[in-house]
CSV table of N, CA and C in Angstrom, one decimal:
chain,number,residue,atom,x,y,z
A,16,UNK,N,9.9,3.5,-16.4
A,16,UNK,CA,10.2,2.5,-15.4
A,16,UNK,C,11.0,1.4,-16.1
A,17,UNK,N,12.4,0.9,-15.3
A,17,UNK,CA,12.8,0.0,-15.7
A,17,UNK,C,11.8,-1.4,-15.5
A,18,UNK,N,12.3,-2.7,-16.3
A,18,UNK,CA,11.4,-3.5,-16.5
A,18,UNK,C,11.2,-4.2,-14.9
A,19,UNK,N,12.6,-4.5,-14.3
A,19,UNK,CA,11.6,-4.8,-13.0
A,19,UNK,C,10.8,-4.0,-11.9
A,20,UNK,N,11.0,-2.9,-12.2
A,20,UNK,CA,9.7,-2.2,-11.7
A,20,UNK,C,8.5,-1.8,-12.7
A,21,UNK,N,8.6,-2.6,-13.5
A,21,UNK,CA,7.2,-2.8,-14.5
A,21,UNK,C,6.5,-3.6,-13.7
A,22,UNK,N,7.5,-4.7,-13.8
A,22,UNK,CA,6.5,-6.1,-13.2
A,22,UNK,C,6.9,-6.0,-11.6
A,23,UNK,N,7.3,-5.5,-11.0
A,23,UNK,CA,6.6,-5.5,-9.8
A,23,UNK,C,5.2,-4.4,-9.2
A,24,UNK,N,4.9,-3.6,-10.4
A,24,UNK,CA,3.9,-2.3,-10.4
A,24,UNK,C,2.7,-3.9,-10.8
A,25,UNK,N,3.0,-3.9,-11.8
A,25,UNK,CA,1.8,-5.2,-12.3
A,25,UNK,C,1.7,-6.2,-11.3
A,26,UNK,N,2.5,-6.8,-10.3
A,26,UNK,CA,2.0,-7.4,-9.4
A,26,UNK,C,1.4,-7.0,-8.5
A,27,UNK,N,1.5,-5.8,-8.1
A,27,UNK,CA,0.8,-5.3,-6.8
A,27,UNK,C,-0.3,-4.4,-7.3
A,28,UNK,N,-0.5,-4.3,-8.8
A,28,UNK,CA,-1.8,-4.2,-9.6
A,28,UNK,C,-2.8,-5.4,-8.9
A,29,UNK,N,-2.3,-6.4,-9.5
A,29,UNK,CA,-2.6,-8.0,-9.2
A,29,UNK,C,-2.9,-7.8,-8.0
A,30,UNK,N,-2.4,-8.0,-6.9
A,30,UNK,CA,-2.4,-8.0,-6.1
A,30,UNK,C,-4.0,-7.2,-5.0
A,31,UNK,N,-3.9,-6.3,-5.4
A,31,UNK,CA,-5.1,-5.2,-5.7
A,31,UNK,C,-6.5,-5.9,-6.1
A,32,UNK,N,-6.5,-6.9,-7.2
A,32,UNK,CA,-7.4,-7.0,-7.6
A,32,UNK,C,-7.5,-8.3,-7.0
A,33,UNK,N,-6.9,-9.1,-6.6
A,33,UNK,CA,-6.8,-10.3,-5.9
A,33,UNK,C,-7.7,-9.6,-4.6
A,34,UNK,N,-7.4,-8.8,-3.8
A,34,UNK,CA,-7.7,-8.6,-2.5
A,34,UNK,C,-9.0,-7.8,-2.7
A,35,UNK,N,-9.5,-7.2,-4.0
A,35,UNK,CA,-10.6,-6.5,-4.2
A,35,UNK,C,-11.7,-7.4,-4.2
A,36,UNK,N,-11.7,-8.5,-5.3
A,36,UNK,CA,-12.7,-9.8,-5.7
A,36,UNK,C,-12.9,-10.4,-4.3
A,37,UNK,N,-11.6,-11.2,-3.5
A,37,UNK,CA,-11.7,-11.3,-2.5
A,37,UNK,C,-13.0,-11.0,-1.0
A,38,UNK,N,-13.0,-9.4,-1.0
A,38,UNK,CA,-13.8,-9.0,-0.4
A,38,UNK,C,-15.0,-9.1,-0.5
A,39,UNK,N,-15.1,-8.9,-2.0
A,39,UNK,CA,-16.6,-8.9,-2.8
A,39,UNK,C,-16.7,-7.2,-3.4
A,40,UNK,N,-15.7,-6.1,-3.2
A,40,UNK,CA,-15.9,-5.3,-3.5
A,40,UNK,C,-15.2,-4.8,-5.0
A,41,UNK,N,-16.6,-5.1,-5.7
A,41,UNK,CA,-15.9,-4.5,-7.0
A,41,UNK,C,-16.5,-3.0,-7.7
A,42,UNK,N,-17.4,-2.7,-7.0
A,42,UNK,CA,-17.1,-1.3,-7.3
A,42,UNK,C,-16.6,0.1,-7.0
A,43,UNK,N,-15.2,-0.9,-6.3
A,43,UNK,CA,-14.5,0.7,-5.5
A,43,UNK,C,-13.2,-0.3,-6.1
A,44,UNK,N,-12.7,-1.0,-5.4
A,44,UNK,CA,-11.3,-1.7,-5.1
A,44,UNK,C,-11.0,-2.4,-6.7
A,45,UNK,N,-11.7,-2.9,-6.9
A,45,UNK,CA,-11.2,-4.0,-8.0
A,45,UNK,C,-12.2,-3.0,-9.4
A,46,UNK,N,-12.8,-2.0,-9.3
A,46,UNK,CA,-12.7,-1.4,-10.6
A,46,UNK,C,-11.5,-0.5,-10.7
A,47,UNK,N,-11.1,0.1,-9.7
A,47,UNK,CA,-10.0,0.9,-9.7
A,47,UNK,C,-8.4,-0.1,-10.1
A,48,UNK,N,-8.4,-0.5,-9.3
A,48,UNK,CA,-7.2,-1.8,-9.8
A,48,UNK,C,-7.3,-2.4,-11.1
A,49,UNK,N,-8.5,-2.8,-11.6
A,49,UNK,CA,-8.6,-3.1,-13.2
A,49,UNK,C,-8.1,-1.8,-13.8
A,50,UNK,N,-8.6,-0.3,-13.5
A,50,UNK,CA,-8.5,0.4,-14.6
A,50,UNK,C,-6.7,0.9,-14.7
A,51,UNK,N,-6.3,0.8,-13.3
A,51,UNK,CA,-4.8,0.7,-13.3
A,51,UNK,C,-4.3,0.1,-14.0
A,52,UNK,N,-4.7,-1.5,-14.1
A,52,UNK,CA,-4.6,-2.5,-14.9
A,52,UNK,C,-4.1,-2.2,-16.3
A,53,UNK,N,-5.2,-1.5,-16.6
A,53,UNK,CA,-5.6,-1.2,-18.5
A,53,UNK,C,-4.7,0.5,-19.1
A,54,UNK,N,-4.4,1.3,-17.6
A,54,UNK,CA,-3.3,2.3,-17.8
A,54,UNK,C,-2.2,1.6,-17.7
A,55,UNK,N,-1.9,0.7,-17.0
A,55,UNK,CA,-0.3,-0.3,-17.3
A,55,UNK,C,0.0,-0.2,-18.6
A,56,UNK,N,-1.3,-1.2,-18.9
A,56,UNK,CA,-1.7,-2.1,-20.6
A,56,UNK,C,-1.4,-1.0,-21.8
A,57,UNK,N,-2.0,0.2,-21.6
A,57,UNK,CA,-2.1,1.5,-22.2
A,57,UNK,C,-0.5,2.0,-22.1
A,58,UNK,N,0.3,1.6,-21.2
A,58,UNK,CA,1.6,2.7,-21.4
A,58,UNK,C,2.5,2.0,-21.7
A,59,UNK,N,2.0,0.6,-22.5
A,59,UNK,CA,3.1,-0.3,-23.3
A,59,UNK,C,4.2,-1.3,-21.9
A,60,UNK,N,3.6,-1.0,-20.8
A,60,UNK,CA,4.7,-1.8,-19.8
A,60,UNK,C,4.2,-2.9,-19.8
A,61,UNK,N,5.5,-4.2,-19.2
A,61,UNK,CA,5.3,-5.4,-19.3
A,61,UNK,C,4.6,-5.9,-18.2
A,62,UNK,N,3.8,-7.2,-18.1
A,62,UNK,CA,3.3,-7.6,-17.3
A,62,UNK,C,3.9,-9.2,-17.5
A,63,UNK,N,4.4,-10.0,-16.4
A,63,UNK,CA,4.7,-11.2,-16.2
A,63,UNK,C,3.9,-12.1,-17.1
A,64,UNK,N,4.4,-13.1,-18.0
A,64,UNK,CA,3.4,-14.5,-17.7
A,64,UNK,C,2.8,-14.7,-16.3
A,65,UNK,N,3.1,-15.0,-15.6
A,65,UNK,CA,2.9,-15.6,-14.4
A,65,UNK,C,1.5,-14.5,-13.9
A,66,UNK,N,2.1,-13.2,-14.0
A,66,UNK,CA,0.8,-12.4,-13.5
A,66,UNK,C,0.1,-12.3,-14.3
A,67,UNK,N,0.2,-12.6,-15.7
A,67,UNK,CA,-1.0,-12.3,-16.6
A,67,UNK,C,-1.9,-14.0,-16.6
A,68,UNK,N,-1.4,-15.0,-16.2
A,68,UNK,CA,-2.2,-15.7,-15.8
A,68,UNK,C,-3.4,-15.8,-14.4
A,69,UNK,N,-2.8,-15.3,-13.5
A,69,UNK,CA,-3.2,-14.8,-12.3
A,69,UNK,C,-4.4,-14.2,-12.6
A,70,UNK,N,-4.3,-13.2,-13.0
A,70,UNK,CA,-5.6,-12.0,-13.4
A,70,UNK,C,-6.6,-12.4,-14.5
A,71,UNK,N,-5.9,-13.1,-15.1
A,71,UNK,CA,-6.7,-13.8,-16.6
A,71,UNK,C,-7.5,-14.6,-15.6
A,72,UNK,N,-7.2,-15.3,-14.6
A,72,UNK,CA,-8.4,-16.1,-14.0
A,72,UNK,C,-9.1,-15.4,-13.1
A,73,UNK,N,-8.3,-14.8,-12.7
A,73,UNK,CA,-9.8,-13.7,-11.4
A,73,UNK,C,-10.6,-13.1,-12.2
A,74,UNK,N,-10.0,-12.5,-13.5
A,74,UNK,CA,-11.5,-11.7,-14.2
A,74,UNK,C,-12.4,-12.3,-14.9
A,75,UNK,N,-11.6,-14.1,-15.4
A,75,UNK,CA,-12.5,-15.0,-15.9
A,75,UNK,C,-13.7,-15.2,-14.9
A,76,UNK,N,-13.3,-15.8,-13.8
A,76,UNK,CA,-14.0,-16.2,-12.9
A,76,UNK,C,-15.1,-14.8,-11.9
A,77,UNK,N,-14.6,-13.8,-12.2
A,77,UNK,CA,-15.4,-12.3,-11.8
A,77,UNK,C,-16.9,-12.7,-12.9
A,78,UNK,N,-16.5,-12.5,-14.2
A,78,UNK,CA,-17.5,-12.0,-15.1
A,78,UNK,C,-18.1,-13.3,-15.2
A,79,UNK,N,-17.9,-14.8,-14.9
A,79,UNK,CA,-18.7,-15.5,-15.4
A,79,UNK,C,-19.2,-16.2,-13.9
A,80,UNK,N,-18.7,-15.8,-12.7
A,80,UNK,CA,-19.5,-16.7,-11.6
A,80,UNK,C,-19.9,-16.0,-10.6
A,81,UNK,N,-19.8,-14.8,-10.5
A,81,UNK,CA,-20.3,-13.4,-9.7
A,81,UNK,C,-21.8,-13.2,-10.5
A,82,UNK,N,-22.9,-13.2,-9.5
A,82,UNK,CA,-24.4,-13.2,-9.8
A,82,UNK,C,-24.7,-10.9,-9.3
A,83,UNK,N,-25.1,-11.3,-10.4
A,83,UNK,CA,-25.4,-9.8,-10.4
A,83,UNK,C,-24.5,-8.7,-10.4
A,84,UNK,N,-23.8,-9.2,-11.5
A,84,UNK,CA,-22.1,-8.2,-11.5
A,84,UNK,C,-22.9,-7.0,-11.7
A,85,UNK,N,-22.6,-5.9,-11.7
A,85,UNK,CA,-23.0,-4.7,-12.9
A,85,UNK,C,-22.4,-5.1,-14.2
A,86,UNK,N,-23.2,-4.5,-15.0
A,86,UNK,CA,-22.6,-4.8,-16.6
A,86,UNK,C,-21.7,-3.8,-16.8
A,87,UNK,N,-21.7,-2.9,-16.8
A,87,UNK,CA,-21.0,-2.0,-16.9
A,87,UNK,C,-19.3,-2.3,-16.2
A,88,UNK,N,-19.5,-2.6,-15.5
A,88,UNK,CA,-18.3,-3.4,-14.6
A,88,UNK,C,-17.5,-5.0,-15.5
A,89,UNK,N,-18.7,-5.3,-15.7
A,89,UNK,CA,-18.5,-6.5,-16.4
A,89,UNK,C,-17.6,-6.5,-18.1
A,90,UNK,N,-18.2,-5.5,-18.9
A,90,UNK,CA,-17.8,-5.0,-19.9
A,90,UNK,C,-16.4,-4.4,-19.6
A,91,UNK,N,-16.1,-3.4,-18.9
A,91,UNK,CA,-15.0,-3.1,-18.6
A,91,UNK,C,-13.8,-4.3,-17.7
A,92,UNK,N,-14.3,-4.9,-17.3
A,92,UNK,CA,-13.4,-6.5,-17.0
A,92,UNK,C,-13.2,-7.1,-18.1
A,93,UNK,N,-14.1,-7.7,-18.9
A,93,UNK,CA,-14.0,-8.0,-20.5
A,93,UNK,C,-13.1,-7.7,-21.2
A,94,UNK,N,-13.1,-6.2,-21.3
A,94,UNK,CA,-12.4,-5.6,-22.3
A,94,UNK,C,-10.7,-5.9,-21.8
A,95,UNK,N,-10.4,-5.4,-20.8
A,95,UNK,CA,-9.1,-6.0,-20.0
A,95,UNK,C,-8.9,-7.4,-19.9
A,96,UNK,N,-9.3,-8.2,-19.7
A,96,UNK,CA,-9.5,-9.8,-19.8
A,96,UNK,C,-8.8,-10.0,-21.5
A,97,UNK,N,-9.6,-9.4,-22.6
A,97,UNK,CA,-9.3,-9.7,-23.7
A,97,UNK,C,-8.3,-9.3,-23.9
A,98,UNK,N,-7.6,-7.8,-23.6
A,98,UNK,CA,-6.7,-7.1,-24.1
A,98,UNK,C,-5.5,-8.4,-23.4
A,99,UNK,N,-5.3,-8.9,-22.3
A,99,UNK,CA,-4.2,-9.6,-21.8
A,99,UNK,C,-4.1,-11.0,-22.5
A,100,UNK,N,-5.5,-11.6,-23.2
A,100,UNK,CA,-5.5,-12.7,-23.9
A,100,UNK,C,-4.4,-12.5,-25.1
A,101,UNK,N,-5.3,-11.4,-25.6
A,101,UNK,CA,-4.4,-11.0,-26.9
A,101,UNK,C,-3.2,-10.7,-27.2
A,102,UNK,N,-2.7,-10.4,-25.9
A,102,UNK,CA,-0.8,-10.0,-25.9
A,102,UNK,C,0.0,-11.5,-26.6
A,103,UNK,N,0.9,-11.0,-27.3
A,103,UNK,CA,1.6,-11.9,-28.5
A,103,UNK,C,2.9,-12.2,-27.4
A,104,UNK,N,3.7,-13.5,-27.2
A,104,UNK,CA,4.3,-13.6,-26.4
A,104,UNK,C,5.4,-14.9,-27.1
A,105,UNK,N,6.6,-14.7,-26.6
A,105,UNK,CA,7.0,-16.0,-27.3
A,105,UNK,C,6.8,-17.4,-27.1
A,106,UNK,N,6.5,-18.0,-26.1
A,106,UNK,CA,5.6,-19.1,-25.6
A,106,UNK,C,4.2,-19.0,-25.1
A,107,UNK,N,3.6,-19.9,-24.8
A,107,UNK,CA,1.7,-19.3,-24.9
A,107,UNK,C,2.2,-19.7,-23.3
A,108,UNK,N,0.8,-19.2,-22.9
A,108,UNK,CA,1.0,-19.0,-21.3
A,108,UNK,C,0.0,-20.8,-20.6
A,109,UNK,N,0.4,-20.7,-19.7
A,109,UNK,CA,0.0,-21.9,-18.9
A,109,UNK,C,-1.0,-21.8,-18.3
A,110,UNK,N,-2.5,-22.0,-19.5
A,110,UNK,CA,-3.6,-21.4,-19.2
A,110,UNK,C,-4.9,-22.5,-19.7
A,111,UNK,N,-5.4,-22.7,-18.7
A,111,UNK,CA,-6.9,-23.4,-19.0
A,111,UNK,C,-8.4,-23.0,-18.1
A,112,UNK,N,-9.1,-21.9,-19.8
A,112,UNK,CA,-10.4,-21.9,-18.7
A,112,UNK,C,-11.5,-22.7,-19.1
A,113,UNK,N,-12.2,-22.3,-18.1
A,113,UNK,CA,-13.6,-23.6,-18.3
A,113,UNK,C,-14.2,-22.9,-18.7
A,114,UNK,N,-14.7,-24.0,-19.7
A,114,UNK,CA,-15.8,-22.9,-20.7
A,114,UNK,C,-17.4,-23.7,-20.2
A,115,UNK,N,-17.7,-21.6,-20.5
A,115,UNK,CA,-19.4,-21.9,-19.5
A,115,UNK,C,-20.5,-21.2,-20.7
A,116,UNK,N,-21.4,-21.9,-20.9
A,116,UNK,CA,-22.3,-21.0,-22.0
A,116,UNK,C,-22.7,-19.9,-21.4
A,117,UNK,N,-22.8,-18.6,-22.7
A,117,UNK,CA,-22.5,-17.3,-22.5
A,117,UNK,C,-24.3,-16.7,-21.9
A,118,UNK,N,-25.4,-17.6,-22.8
A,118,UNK,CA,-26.7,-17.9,-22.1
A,118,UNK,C,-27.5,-19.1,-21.0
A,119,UNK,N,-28.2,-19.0,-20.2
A,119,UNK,CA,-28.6,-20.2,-19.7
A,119,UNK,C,-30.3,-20.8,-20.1
């Protein structure tokens, strides 16, 4: 794929998972869209700043304010969460999350 149809595939990944969380349905819509997600991530294509901010906060806000995630679900949001933290970029992204203790 050329690059703007990288990042228009990644937005309407986004987009996916935006309207998945939204419903409340994450184990049909927004696990499938994450794992799309992580096959993007997996075939080296690019994903926007702008969308990687986007998703960086819906899966922040999935795994730490959604009561009774599945863990399994949760782990697999993590791992994706992390993998998009970790991308090396030439400017850092325009990002601030609230940090919440990991126990209560």
């Amino acid at each position: 794929l050329s690059l703007p149809n990288q990042e228009a595939r990644a937005w309407a990944i986004v987009e996916e998972i935006k309207r998945g969380v939204s419903e409340g349905d994450f184990h049909l819509r927004t696990r499938t869209a994450v794992h799309a997600l992580k096959r993007h991530l997996d075939l080296k294509r690019s994903v926007s700043p702008d969308a990687r901010v986007v998703v960086i906060k819906i899966l922040y806000s999935s795994i730490t304010d959604v009561e009774d995630l599945d863990q399994m679900l949760q782990r697999g949001f993590a791992k994706v969460l992390c993998r998009l933290l970790k991308r090396r970029e030439d400017e850092p992204l325009p990002l601030c999350l609230a940090w919440r203790p990991l126990f209560h």
